[in-house]
PDB file of C-alpha atoms in Angstrom:
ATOM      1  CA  UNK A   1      75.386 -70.933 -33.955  1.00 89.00           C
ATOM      2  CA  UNK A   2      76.274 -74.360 -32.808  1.00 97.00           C
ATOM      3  CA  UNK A   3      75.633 -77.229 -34.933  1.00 98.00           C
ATOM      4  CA  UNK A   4      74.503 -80.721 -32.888  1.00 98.00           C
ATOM      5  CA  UNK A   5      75.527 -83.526 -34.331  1.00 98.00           C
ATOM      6  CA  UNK A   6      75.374 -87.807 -32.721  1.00 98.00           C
ATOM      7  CA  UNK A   7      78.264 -89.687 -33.664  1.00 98.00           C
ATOM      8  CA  UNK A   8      78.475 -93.777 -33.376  1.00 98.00           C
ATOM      9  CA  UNK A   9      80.137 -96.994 -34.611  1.00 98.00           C
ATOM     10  CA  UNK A  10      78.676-100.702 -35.141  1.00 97.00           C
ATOM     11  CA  UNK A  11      81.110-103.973 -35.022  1.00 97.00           C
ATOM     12  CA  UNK A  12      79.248-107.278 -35.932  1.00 97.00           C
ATOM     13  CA  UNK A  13      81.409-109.251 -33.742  1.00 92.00           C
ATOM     14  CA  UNK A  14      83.823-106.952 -32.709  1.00 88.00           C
ATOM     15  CA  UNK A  15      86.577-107.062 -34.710  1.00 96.00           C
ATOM     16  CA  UNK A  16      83.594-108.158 -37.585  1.00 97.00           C
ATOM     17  CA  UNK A  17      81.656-106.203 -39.894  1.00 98.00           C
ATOM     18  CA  UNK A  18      81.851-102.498 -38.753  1.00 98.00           C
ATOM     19  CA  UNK A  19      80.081 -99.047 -39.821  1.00 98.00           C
ATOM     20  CA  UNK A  20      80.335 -95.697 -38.404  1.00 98.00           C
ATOM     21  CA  UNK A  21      77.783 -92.605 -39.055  1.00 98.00           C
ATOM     22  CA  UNK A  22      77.171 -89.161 -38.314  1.00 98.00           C
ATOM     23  CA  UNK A  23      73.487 -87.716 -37.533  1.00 98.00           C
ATOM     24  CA  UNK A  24      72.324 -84.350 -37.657  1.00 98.00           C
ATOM     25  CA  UNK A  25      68.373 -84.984 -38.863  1.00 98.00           C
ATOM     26  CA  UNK A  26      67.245 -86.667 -41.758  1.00 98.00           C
ATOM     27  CA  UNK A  27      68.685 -84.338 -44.713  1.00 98.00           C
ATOM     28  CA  UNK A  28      71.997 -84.306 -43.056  1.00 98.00           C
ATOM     29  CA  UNK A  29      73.873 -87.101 -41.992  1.00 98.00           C
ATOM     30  CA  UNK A  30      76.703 -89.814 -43.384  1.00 98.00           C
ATOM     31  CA  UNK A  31      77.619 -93.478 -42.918  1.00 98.00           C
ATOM     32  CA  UNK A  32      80.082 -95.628 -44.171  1.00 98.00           C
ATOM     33  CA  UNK A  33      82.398 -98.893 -42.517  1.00 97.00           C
ATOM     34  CA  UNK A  34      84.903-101.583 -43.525  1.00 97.00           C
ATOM     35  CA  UNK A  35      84.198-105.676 -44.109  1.00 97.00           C
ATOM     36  CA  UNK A  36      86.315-105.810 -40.947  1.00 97.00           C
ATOM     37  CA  UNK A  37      87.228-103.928 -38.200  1.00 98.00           C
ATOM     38  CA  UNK A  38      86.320-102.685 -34.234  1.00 97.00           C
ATOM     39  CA  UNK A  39      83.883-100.468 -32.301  1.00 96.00           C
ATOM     40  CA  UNK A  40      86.180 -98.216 -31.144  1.00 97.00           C
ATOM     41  CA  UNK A  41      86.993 -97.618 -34.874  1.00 98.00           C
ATOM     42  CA  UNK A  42      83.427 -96.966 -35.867  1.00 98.00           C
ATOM     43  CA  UNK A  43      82.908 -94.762 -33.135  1.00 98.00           C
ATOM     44  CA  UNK A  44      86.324 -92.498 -33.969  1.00 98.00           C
ATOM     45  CA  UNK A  45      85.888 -92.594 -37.592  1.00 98.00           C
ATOM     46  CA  UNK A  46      82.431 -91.180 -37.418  1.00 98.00           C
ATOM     47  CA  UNK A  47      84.196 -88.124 -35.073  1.00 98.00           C
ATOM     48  CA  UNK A  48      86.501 -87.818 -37.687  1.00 98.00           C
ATOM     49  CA  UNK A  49      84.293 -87.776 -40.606  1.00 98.00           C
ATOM     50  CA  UNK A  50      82.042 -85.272 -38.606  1.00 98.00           C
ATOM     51  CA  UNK A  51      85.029 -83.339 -38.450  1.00 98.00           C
ATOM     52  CA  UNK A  52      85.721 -83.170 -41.747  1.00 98.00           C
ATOM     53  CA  UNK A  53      82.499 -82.649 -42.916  1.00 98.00           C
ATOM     54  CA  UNK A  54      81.710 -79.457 -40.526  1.00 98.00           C
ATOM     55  CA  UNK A  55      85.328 -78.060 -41.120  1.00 97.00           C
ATOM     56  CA  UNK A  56      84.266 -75.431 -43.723  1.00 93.00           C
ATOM     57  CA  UNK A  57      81.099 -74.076 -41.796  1.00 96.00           C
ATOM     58  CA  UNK A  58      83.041 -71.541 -39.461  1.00 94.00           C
ATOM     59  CA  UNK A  59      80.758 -72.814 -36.550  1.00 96.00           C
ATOM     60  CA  UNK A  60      81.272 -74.582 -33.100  1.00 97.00           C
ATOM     61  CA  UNK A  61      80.332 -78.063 -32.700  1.00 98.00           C
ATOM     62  CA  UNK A  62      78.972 -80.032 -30.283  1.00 98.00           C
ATOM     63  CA  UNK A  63      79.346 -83.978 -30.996  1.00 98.00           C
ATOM     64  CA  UNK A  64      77.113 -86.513 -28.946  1.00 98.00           C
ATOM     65  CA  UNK A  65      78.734 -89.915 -28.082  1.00 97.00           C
ATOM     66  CA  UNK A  66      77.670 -92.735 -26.428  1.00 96.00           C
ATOM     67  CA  UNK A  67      81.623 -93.905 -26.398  1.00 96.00           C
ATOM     68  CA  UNK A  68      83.065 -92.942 -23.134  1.00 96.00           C
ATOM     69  CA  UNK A  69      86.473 -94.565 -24.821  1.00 96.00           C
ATOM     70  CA  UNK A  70      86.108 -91.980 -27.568  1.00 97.00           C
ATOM     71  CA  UNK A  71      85.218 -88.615 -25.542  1.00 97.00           C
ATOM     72  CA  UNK A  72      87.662 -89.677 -22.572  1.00 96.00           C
ATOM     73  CA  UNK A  73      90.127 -90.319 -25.304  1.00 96.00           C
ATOM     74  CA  UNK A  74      90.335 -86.747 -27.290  1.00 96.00           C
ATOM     75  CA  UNK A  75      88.873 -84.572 -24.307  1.00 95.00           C
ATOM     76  CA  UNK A  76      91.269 -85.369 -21.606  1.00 93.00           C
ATOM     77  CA  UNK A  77      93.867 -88.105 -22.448  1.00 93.00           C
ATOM     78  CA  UNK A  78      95.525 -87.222 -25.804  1.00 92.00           C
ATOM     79  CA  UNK A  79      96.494 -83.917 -23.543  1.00 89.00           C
ATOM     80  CA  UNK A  80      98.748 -86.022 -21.523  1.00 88.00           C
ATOM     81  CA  UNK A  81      99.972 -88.360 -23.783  1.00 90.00           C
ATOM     82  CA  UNK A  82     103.788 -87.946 -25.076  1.00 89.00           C
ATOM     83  CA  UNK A  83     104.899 -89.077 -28.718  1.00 90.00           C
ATOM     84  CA  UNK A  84     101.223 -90.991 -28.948  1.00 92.00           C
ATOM     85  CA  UNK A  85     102.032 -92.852 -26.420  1.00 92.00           C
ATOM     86  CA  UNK A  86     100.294 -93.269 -22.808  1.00 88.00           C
ATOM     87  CA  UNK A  87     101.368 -92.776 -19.345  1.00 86.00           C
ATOM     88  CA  UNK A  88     102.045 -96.410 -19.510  1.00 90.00           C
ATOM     89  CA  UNK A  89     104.692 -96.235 -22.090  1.00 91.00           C
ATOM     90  CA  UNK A  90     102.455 -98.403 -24.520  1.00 93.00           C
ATOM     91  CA  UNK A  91     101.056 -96.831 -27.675  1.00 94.00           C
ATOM     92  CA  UNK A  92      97.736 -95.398 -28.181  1.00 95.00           C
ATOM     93  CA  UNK A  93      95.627 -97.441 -29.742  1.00 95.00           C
ATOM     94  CA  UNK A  94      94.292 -96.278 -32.529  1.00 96.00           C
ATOM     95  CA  UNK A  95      96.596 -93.564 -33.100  1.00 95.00           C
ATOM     96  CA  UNK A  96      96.301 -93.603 -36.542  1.00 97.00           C
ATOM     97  CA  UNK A  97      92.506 -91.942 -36.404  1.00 97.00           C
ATOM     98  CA  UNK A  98      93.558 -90.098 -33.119  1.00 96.00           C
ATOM     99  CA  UNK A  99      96.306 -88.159 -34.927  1.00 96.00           C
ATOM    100  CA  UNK A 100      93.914 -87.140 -37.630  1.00 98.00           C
ATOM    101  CA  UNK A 101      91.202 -86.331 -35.109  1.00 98.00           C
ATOM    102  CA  UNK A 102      93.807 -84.279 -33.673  1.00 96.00           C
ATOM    103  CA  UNK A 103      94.432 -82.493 -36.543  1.00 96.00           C
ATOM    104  CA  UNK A 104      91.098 -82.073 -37.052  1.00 97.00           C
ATOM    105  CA  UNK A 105      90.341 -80.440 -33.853  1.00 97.00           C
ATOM    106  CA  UNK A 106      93.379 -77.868 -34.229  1.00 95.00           C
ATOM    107  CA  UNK A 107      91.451 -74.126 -33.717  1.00 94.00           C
ATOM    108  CA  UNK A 108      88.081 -75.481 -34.063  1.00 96.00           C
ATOM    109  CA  UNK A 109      85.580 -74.963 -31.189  1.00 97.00           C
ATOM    110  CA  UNK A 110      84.346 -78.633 -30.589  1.00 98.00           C
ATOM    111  CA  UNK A 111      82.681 -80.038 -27.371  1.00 98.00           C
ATOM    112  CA  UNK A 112      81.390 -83.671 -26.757  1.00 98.00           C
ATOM    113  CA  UNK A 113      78.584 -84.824 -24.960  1.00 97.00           C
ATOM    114  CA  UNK A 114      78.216 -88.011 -23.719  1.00 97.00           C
ATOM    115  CA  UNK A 115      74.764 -89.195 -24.086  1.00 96.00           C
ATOM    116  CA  UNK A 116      73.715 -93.036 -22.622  1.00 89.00           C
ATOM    117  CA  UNK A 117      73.186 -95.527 -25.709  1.00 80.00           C
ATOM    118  CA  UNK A 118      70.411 -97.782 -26.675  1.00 80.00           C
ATOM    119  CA  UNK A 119      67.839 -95.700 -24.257  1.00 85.00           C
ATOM    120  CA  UNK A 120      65.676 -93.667 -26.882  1.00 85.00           C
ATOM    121  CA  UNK A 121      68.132 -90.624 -26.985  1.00 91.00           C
ATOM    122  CA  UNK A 122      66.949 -89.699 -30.860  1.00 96.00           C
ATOM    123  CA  UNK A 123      70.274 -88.194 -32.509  1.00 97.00           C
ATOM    124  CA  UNK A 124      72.440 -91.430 -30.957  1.00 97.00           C
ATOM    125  CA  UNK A 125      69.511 -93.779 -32.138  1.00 97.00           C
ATOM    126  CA  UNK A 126      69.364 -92.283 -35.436  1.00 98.00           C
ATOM    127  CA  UNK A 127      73.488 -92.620 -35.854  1.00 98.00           C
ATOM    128  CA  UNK A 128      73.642 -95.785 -34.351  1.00 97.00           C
ATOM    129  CA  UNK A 129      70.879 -97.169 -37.026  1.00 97.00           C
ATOM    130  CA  UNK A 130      72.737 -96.031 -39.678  1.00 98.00           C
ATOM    131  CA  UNK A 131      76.380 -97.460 -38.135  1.00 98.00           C
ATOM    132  CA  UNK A 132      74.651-100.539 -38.050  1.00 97.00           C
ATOM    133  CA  UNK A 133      73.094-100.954 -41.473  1.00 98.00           C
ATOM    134  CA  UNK A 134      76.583 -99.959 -42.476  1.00 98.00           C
ATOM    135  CA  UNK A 135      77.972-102.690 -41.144  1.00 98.00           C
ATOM    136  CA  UNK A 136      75.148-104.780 -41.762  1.00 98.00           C
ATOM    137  CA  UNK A 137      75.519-104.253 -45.486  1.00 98.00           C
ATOM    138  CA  UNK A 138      78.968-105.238 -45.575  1.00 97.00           C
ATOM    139  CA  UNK A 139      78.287-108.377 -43.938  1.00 97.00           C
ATOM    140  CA  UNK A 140      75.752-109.309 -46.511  1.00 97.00           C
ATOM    141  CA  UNK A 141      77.909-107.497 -49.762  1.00 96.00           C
ATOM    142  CA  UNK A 142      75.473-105.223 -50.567  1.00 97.00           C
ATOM    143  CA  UNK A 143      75.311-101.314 -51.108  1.00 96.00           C
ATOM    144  CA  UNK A 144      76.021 -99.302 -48.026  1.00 95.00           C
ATOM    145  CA  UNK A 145      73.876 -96.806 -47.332  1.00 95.00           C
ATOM    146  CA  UNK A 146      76.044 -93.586 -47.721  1.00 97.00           C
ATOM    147  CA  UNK A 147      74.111 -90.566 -46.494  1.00 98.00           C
ATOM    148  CA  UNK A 148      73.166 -86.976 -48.202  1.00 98.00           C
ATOM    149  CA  UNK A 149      76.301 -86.311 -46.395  1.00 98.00           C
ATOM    150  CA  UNK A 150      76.536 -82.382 -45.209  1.00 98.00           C
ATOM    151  CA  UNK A 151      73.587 -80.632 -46.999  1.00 96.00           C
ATOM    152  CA  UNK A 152      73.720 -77.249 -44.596  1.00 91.00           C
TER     153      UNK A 152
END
């Protein structure tokens, strides 16, 4: 069986407020974020804590992004990059959450998806809520709204 899962991040402001969440349906999913930080971090923490969460279940994953950054990123450019660093000679950025991902990924049948954002798709919409009332919460200091979590 192949568990589907939407992952997405939410930046008020960009570096600002941020949240990231997972989505499988109602009973399963989790959210979380930092007072400050970007997108892109949102959107590969959520990956990561999808990872994490799924790691146990013995069963292949397929992740649905709307981050072409994030899927381009861990699907065909951490291949090529040497010592985390990019063709370029510059480090990756955010190489802290790509070596975990990584890690993560090691013997685990994952594939991504990239779905369009903000168009009605209902597993991104339902992730991207929750990212955003993440990061919504810590801009206004009150309790972020965590998530059953993985209930399967």
């Amino acid at each position: 069986m192949t568990i589907i899962a939407a992952a997405d991040g939410s930046a008020l402001g960009n570096p600002g407020p941020a949240g990231w969440a997972w989505y499988v349906d109602d009973e399963c999913w989790a959210a979380g974020g930092w007072a400050e930080s970007t997108n892109n971090r949102g959107e590969l923490t959520a990956v990561l804590e999808l990872l994490r969460a799924t790691a146990g279940t013995g069963e292949d994953l397929l992740i649905q992004a709307d981050s072409q950054y994030v899927i381009n990123s861990l699907t065909k450019w951490r291949h090529g990059w040497r010592g985390w660093r990019k063709a370029d000679g510059r480090p990756v950025l955010n190489d802290d959450l790509m070596k975990e991902i990584d890690r993560e990924l090691a013997g685990r049948d994952v594939r991504f998806e990239w779905v369009r954002g903000h168009i009605g798709h209902p597993m991104n919409e339902a992730a991207d809520d929750r990212a955003r009332a993440a990061a919504i919460a810590f801009q206004h200091g009150s309790a972020v709204p965590d998530g059953p979590g993985w209930t399967r």
